Coordinates of C-alpha atoms in Angstrom, one line a residue:
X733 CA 13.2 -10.4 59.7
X734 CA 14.3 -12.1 63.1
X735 CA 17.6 -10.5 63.5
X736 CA 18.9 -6.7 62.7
X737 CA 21.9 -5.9 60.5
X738 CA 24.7 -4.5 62.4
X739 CA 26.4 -3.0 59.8
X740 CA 26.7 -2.6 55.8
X741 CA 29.9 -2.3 53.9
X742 CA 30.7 -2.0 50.5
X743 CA 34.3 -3.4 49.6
X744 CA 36.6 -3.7 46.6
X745 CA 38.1 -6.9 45.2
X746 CA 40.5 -7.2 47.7
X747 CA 39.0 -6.6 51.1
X748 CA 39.7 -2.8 51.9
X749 CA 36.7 -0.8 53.0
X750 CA 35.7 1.8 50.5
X751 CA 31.9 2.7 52.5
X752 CA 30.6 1.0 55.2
X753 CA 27.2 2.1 57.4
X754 CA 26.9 1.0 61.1
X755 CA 23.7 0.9 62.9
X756 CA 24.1 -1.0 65.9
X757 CA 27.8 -0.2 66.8
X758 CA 28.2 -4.0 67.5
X759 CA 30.8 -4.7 64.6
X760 CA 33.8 -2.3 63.6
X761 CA 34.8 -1.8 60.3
X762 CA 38.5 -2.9 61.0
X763 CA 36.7 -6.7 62.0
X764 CA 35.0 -6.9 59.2
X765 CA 38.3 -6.2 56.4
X766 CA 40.3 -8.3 58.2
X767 CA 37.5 -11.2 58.1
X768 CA 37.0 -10.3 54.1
X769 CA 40.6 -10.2 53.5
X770 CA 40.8 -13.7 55.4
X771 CA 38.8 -15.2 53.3
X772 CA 39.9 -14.1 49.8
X773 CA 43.4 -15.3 51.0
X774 CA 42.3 -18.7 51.9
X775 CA 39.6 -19.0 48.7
X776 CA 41.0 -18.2 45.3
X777 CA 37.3 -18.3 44.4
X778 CA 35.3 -16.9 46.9
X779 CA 31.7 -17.3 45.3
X780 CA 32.8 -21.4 46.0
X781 CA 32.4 -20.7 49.8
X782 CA 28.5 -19.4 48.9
X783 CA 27.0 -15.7 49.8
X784 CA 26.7 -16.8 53.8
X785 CA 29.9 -17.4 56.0
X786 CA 29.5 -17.7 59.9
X787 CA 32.6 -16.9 62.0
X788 CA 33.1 -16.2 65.2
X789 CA 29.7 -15.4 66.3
X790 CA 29.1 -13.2 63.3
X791 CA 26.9 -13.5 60.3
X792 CA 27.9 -12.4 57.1
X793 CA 26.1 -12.1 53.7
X794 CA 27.9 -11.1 50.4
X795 CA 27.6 -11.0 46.9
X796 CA 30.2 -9.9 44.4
X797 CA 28.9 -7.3 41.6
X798 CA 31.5 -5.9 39.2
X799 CA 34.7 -5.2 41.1
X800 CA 33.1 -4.4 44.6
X801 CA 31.3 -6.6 46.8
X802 CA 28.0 -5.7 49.3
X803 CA 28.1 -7.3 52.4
X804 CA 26.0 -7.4 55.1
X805 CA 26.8 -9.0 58.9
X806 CA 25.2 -9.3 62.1
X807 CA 25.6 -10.7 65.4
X808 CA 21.7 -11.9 65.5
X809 CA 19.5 -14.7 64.0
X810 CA 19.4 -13.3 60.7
X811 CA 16.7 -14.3 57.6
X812 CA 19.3 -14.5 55.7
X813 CA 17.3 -15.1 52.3
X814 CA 15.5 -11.5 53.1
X815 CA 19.6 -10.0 53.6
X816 CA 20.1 -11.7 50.1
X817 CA 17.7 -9.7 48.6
X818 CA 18.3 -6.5 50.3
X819 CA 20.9 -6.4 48.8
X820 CA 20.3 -7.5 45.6
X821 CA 17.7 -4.7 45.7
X822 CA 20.7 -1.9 47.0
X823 CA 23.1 -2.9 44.0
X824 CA 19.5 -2.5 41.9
X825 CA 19.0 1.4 43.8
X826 CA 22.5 2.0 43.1
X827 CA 22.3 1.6 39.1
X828 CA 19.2 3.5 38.7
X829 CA 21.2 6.5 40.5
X830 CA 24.7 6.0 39.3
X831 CA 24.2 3.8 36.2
X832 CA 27.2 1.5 36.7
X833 CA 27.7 0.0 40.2
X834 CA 31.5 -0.2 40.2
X835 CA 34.2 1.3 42.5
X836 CA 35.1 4.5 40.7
X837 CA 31.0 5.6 40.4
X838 CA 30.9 4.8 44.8
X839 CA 33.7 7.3 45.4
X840 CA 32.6 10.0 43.2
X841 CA 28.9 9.7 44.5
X842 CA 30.0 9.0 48.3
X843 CA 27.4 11.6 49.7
X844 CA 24.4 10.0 47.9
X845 CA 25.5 6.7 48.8
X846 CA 25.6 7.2 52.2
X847 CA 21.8 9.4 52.1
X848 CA 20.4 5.8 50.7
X849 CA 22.2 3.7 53.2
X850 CA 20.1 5.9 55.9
X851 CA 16.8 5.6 54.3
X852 CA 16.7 1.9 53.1
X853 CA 17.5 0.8 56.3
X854 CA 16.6 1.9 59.8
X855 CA 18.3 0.4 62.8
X856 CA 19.3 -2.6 61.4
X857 CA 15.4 -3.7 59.3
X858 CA 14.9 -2.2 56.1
X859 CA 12.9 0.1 54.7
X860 CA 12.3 1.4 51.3
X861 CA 14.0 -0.6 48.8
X862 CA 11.9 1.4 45.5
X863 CA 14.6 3.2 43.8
X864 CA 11.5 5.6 42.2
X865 CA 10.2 6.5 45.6
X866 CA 13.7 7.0 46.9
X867 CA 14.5 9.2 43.4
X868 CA 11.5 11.7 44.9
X869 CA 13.5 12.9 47.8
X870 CA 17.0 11.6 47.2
X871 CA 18.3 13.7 44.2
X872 CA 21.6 13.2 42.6
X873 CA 21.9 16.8 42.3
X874 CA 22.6 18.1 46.1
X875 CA 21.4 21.8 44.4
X876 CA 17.9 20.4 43.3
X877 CA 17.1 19.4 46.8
X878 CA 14.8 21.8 48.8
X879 CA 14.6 22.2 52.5
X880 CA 11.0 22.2 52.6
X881 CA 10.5 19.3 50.5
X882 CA 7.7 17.3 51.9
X883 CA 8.1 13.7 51.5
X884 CA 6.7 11.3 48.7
X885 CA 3.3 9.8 49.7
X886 CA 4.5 6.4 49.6
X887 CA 6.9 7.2 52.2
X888 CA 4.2 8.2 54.3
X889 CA 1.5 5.7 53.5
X890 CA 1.5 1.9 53.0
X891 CA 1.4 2.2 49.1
X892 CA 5.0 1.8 49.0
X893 CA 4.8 0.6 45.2
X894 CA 3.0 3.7 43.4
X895 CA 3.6 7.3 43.3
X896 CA 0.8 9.8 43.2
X897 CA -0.4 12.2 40.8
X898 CA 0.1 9.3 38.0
X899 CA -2.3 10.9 35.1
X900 CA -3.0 9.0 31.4
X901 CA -5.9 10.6 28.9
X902 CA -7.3 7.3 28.4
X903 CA -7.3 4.6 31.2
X904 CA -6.8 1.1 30.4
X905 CA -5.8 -2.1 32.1
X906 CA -4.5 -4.9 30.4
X907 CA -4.4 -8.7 32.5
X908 CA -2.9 -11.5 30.6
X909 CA -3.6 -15.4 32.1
X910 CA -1.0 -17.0 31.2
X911 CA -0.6 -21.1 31.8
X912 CA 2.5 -23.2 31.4
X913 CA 1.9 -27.1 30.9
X914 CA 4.7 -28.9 32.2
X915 CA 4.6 -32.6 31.1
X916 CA 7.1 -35.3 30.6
X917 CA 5.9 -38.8 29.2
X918 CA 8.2 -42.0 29.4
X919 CA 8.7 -44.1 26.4
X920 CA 5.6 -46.1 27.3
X921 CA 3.5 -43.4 27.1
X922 CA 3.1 -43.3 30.9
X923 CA 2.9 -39.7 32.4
X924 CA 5.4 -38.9 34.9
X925 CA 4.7 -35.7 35.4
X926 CA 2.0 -33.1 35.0
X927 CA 1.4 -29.8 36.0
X928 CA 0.1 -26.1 35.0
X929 CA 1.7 -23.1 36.4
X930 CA -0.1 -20.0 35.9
X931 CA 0.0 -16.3 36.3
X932 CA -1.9 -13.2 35.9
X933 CA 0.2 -10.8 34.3
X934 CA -1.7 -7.2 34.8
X935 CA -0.2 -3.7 32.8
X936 CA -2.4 -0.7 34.0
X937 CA -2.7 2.8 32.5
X938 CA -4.8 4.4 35.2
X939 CA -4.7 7.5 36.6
X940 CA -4.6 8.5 40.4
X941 CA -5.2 6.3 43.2
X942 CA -7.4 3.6 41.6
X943 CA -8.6 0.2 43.7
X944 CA -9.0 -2.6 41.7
X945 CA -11.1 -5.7 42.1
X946 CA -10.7 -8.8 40.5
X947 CA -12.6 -12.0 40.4
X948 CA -12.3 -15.3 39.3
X949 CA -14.1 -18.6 39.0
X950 CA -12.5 -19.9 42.6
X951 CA -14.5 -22.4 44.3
X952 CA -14.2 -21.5 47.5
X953 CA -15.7 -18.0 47.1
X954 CA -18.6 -19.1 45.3
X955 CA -19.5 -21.7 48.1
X956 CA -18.9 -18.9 50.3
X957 CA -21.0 -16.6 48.4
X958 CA -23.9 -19.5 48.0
X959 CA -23.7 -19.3 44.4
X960 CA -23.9 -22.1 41.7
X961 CA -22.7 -21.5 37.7
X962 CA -23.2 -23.0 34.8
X963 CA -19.4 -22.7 34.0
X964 CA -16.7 -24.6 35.9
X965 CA -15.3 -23.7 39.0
X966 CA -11.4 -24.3 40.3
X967 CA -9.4 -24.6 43.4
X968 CA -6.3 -22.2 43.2
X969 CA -3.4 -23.8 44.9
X970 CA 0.0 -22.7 46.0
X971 CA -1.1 -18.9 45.2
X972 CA 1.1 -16.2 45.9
X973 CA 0.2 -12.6 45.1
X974 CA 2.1 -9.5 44.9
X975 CA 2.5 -6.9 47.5
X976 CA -0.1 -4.6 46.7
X977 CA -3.0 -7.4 47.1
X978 CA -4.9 -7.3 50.7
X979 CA -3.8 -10.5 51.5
X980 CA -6.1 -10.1 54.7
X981 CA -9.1 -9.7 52.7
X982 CA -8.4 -12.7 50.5
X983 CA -8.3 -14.9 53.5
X984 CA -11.5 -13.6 54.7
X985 CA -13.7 -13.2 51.4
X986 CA -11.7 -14.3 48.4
X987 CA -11.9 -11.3 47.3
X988 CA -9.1 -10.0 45.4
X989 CA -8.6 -6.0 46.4
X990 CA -5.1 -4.3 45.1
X991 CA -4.1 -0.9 44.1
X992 CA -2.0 -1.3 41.3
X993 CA 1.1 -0.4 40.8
X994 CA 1.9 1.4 37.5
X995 CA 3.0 0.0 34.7
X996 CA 3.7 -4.2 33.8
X997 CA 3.4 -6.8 37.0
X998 CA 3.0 -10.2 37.9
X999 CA -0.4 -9.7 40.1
X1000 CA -0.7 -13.6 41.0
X1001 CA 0.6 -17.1 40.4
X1002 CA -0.1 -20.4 41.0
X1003 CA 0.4 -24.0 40.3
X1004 CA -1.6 -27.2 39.8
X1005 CA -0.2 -30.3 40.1
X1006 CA -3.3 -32.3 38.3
X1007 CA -3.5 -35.0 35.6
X1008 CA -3.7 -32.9 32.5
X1009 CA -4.1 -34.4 29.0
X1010 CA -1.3 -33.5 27.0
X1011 CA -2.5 -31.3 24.5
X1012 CA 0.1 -32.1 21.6
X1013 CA 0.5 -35.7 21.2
X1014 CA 3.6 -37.6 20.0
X1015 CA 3.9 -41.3 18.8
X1016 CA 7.4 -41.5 17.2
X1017 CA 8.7 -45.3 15.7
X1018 CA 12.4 -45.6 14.7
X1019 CA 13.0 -48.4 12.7
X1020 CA 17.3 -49.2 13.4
X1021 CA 19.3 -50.6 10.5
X1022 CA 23.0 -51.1 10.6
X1023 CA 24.4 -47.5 9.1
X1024 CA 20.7 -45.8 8.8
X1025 CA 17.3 -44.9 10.6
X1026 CA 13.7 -44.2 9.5
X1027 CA 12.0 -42.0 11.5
X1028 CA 7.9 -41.6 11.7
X1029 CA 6.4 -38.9 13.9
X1030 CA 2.9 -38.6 14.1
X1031 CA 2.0 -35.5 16.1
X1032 CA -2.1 -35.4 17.5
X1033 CA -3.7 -32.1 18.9
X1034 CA -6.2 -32.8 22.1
X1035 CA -7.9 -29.8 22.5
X1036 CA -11.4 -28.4 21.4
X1037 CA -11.7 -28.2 17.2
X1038 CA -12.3 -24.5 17.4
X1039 CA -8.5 -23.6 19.0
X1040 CA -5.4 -23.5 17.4
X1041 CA -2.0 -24.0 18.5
X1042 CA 0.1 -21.5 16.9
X1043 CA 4.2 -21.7 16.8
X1044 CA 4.4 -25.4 17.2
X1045 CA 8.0 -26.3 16.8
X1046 CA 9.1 -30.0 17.5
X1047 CA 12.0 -30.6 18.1
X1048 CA 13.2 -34.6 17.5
X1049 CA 17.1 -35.9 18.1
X1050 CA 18.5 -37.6 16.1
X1051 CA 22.5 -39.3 16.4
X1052 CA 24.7 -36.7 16.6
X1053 CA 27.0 -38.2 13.1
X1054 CA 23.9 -38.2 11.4
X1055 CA 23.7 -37.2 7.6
X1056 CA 21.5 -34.4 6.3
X1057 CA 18.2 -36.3 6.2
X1058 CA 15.3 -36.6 4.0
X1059 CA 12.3 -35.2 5.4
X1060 CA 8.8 -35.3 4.5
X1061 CA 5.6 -34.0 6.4
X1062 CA 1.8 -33.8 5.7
X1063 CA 1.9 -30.1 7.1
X1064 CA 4.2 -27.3 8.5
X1065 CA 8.3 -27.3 7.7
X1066 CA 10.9 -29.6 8.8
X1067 CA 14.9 -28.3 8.9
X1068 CA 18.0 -30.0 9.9
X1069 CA 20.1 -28.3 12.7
X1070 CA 23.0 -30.3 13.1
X1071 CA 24.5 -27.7 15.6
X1072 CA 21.7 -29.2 18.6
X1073 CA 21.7 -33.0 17.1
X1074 CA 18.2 -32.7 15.7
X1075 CA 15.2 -32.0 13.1
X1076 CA 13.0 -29.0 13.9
X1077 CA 9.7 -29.4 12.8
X1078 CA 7.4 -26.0 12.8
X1079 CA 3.7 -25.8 12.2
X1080 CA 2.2 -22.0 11.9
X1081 CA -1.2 -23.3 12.9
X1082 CA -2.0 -26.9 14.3
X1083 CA -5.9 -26.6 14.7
X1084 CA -7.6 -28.8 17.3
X1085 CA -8.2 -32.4 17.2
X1086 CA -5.8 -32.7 13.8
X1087 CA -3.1 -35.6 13.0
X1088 CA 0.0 -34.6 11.1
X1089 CA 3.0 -36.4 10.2
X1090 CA 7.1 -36.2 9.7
X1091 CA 8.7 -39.0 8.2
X1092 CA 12.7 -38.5 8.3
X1093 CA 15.7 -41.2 6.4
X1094 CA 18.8 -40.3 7.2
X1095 CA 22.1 -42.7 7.1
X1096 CA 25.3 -43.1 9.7
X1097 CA 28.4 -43.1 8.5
X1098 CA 30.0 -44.0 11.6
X1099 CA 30.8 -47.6 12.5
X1100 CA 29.7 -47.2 16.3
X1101 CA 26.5 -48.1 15.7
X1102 CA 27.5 -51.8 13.7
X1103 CA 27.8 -53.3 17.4
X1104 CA 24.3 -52.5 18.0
X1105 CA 25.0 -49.5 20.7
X1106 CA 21.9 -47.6 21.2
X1107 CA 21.4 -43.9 20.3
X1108 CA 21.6 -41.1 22.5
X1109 CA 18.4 -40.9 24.9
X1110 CA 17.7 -37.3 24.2
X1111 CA 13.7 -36.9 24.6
X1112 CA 11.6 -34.8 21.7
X1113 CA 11.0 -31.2 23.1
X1114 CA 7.5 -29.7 21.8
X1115 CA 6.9 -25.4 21.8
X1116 CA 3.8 -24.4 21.1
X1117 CA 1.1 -21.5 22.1
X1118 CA -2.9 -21.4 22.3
X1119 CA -4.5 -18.4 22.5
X1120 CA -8.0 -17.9 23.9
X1121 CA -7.9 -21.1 25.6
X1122 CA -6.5 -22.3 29.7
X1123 CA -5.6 -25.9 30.6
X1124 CA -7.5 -25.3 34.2
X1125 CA -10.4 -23.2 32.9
X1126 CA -9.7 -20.2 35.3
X1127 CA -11.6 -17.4 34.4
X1128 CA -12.2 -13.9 34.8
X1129 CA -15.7 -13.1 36.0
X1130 CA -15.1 -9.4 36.6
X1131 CA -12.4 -6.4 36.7
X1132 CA -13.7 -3.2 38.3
X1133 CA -11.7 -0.1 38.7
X1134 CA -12.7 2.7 41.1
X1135 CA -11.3 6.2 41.7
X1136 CA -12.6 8.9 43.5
X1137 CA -12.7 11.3 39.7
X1138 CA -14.9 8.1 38.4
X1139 CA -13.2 8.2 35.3
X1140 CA -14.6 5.6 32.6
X1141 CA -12.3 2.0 32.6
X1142 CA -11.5 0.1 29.2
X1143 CA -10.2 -4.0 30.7
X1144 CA -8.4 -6.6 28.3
X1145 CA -8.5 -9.7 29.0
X1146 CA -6.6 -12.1 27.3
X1147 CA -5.9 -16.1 27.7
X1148 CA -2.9 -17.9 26.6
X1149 CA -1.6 -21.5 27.3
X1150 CA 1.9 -22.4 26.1
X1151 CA 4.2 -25.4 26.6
X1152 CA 6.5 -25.0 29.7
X1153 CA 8.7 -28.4 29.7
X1154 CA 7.4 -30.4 27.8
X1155 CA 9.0 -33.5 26.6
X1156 CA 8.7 -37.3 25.7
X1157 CA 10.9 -39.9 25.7
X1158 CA 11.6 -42.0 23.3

């Protein structure tokens, strides 16, 4: 962060102070009501003037949750999207201890309030913004607390994310790849847009202080490491890995080095903005007569024969005073949902390289279409999943856990692509 906070204060709806926190005795409390009051007078709505207001040399940040709002100001060059966040995060710490963030839960918990204020933020910078680390030596109950309580190893070391002594009778770690295809097609069958947006989505069962290792078909580390495969190799752009990845290491070897934190996470995304074929085709032909259409959909899958594309649902407008419509199809069901203006078709399986087809008649009553006005230019939607298979052929070469107790490891590893926004126009 460039700047330090001066101050925190928590206020209700209408400006009066109910706890505020200095640290840099820049900024009085009296300053800052007046300011908030100021503003609430001139704004009926003060989420329209945005969570940043700068007056008179001062900074402030603010968000409104329930009947209280968290502010933070300053008289320095701020981050203001890390202040944002903060305190985000300190309305997050605050439920996990009180439940409900609201005015009457602050002033009956005023002592533990101000005990967090202290430790998530030092000086102005924060600090520990985990509401189960601070839960180890922050305890609701002032008679649970222990003078010679020595403080959670995540205070004291850089594993911020993960408490110690975590212990599970059987160890497992469970990574999900999962891939997004975003496409949109023009009615010329032109694609305007095309890209995958991945993640690694890790859940780990693993006692103690385990170091994981993961690697993947990247490019650049196998041409660092000399080595040449028979599968294909990919070039991970616009990565961005969570915390506990040595980010340091990964710029130096590739090598993807983390100790997890416990439970479900996001351990990596990233995003690649190539051509990709679109893996569920869509011809549609609309044949306009004065108070009816005819619809034909002919839906193609473009992947290898031995996938399958499971939860396919289709969605295909149709003009909003439309009639219940008769609806045929080779495979799958097709329903009516007038409440969204269209025909939902769903196929439970759509194995690969398979045509199937929708044929829909359904007439208009109204008389706005006699002039020859067009119909709405909603575009068909398309849903689907595909398990065992990625659009950018990432892969997982290896998973290796290590402890000090060597216990014995059981990975998962699991691919899925599914469609992100995915639309053509008609």
């Amino acid at each position: 962060m460039a700047g330090a906070v001066s101050a925190l204060f928590i206020l209700d709806i209408k400006g009066r102070c109910l706890i505020s926190r200095h640290y840099r005795g820049d900024i009085s409390s009296v300053e800052a009501e007046r300011f908030f009051t100021k503003l609430l007078e001139k704004e009926e709505d003060i989420e329209s003037q945005g969570p940043i207001v700068y007056d008179n040399g001062v900074s402030h940040v603010f968000f409104q949750h329930n009947n209280v709002y968290l502010m933070a100001v300053s008289r320095q060059n701020c981050n203001v999207a890390s202040l944002i966040v903060f305190l985000h995060r300190l309305a997050n710490v605050f439920e996990y201890y009180f439940e409900e963030l609201e005015e009457e839960s602050l002033r009956d918990n005023f002592v533990v309030v101000y005990e967090l204020l202290d430790e998530m933020m030092d000086f102005g910078y924060p600090q520990y913004t985990e509401a189960t680390i601070l839960s180890e030596f922050i305890k609701t109950d002032a008679y649970r607390l222990e003078v010679t309580q020595r403080p959670p190893m995540a205070v004291t070391n850089a594993v911020s994310w993960r408490n110690e002594g975590i212990f599970y009778k059987k160890n497992e770690v469970f990574l999900d790849v999962v891939e997004s295809v975003n496409i949109l097609i023009n009615s010329n069958r032109q694609i305007l847009r095309s890209e995958v947006v991945g993640a690694l989505k890790m859940r780990t069962c693993l006692s103690g202080m385990p170091e994981c290792k993961l690697g993947l078909n990247d490019r650049l580390l196998m041409d660092a490491q000399g080595r040449t495969t028979e599968g294909k190799s990919i070039d991970l752009e616009d990565v961005r890995f969570h915390q506990c990845v040595r980010l340091a290491r990964f710029e130096s070897d590739r090598t993807i080095s983390f100790i997890p934190p416990d439970g479900s996470f996001d351990l990596m995304t990233y995003r690649l903005n190539t051509q990709v074929k679109p893996l569920i085709w869509i011809d549609a032909q609309v044949e306009r007569h004065a108070r009816s259409r005819v619809m034909l959909i002919k839906a193609r899958s473009q992947f290898r024969e031995r996938s399958n594309a499971t939860n396919v649902h289709i969605d295909i407008p149709v003009p909003s005073d439309a009639t219940k419509p008769i609806v045929r199809t080779t495979m799958g069901s097709a329903s009516y949902a007038p409440e969204h203006d269209s025909i939902v078709w769903r196929i439970k399986t759509f194995p690969g390289d398979k045509v199937y087809m929708l044929g829909a008649e359904f007439k208009l009553p109204s008389v706005t279409y006699e002039d020859g006005t067009t119909d709405r230019k909603a575009p068909i939607r398309v849903k689907f999943e595909i398990p065992y298979f990625t659009v950018s052929g990432i892969q997982v070469r290896h998973l290796k856990v290590i402890e000090k107790s060597a216990y014995q490891t059981l990975p998962w590893v699991r691919y899925i692509t599914m469609a992100g926004e995915y639309e053509i126009r008609l």
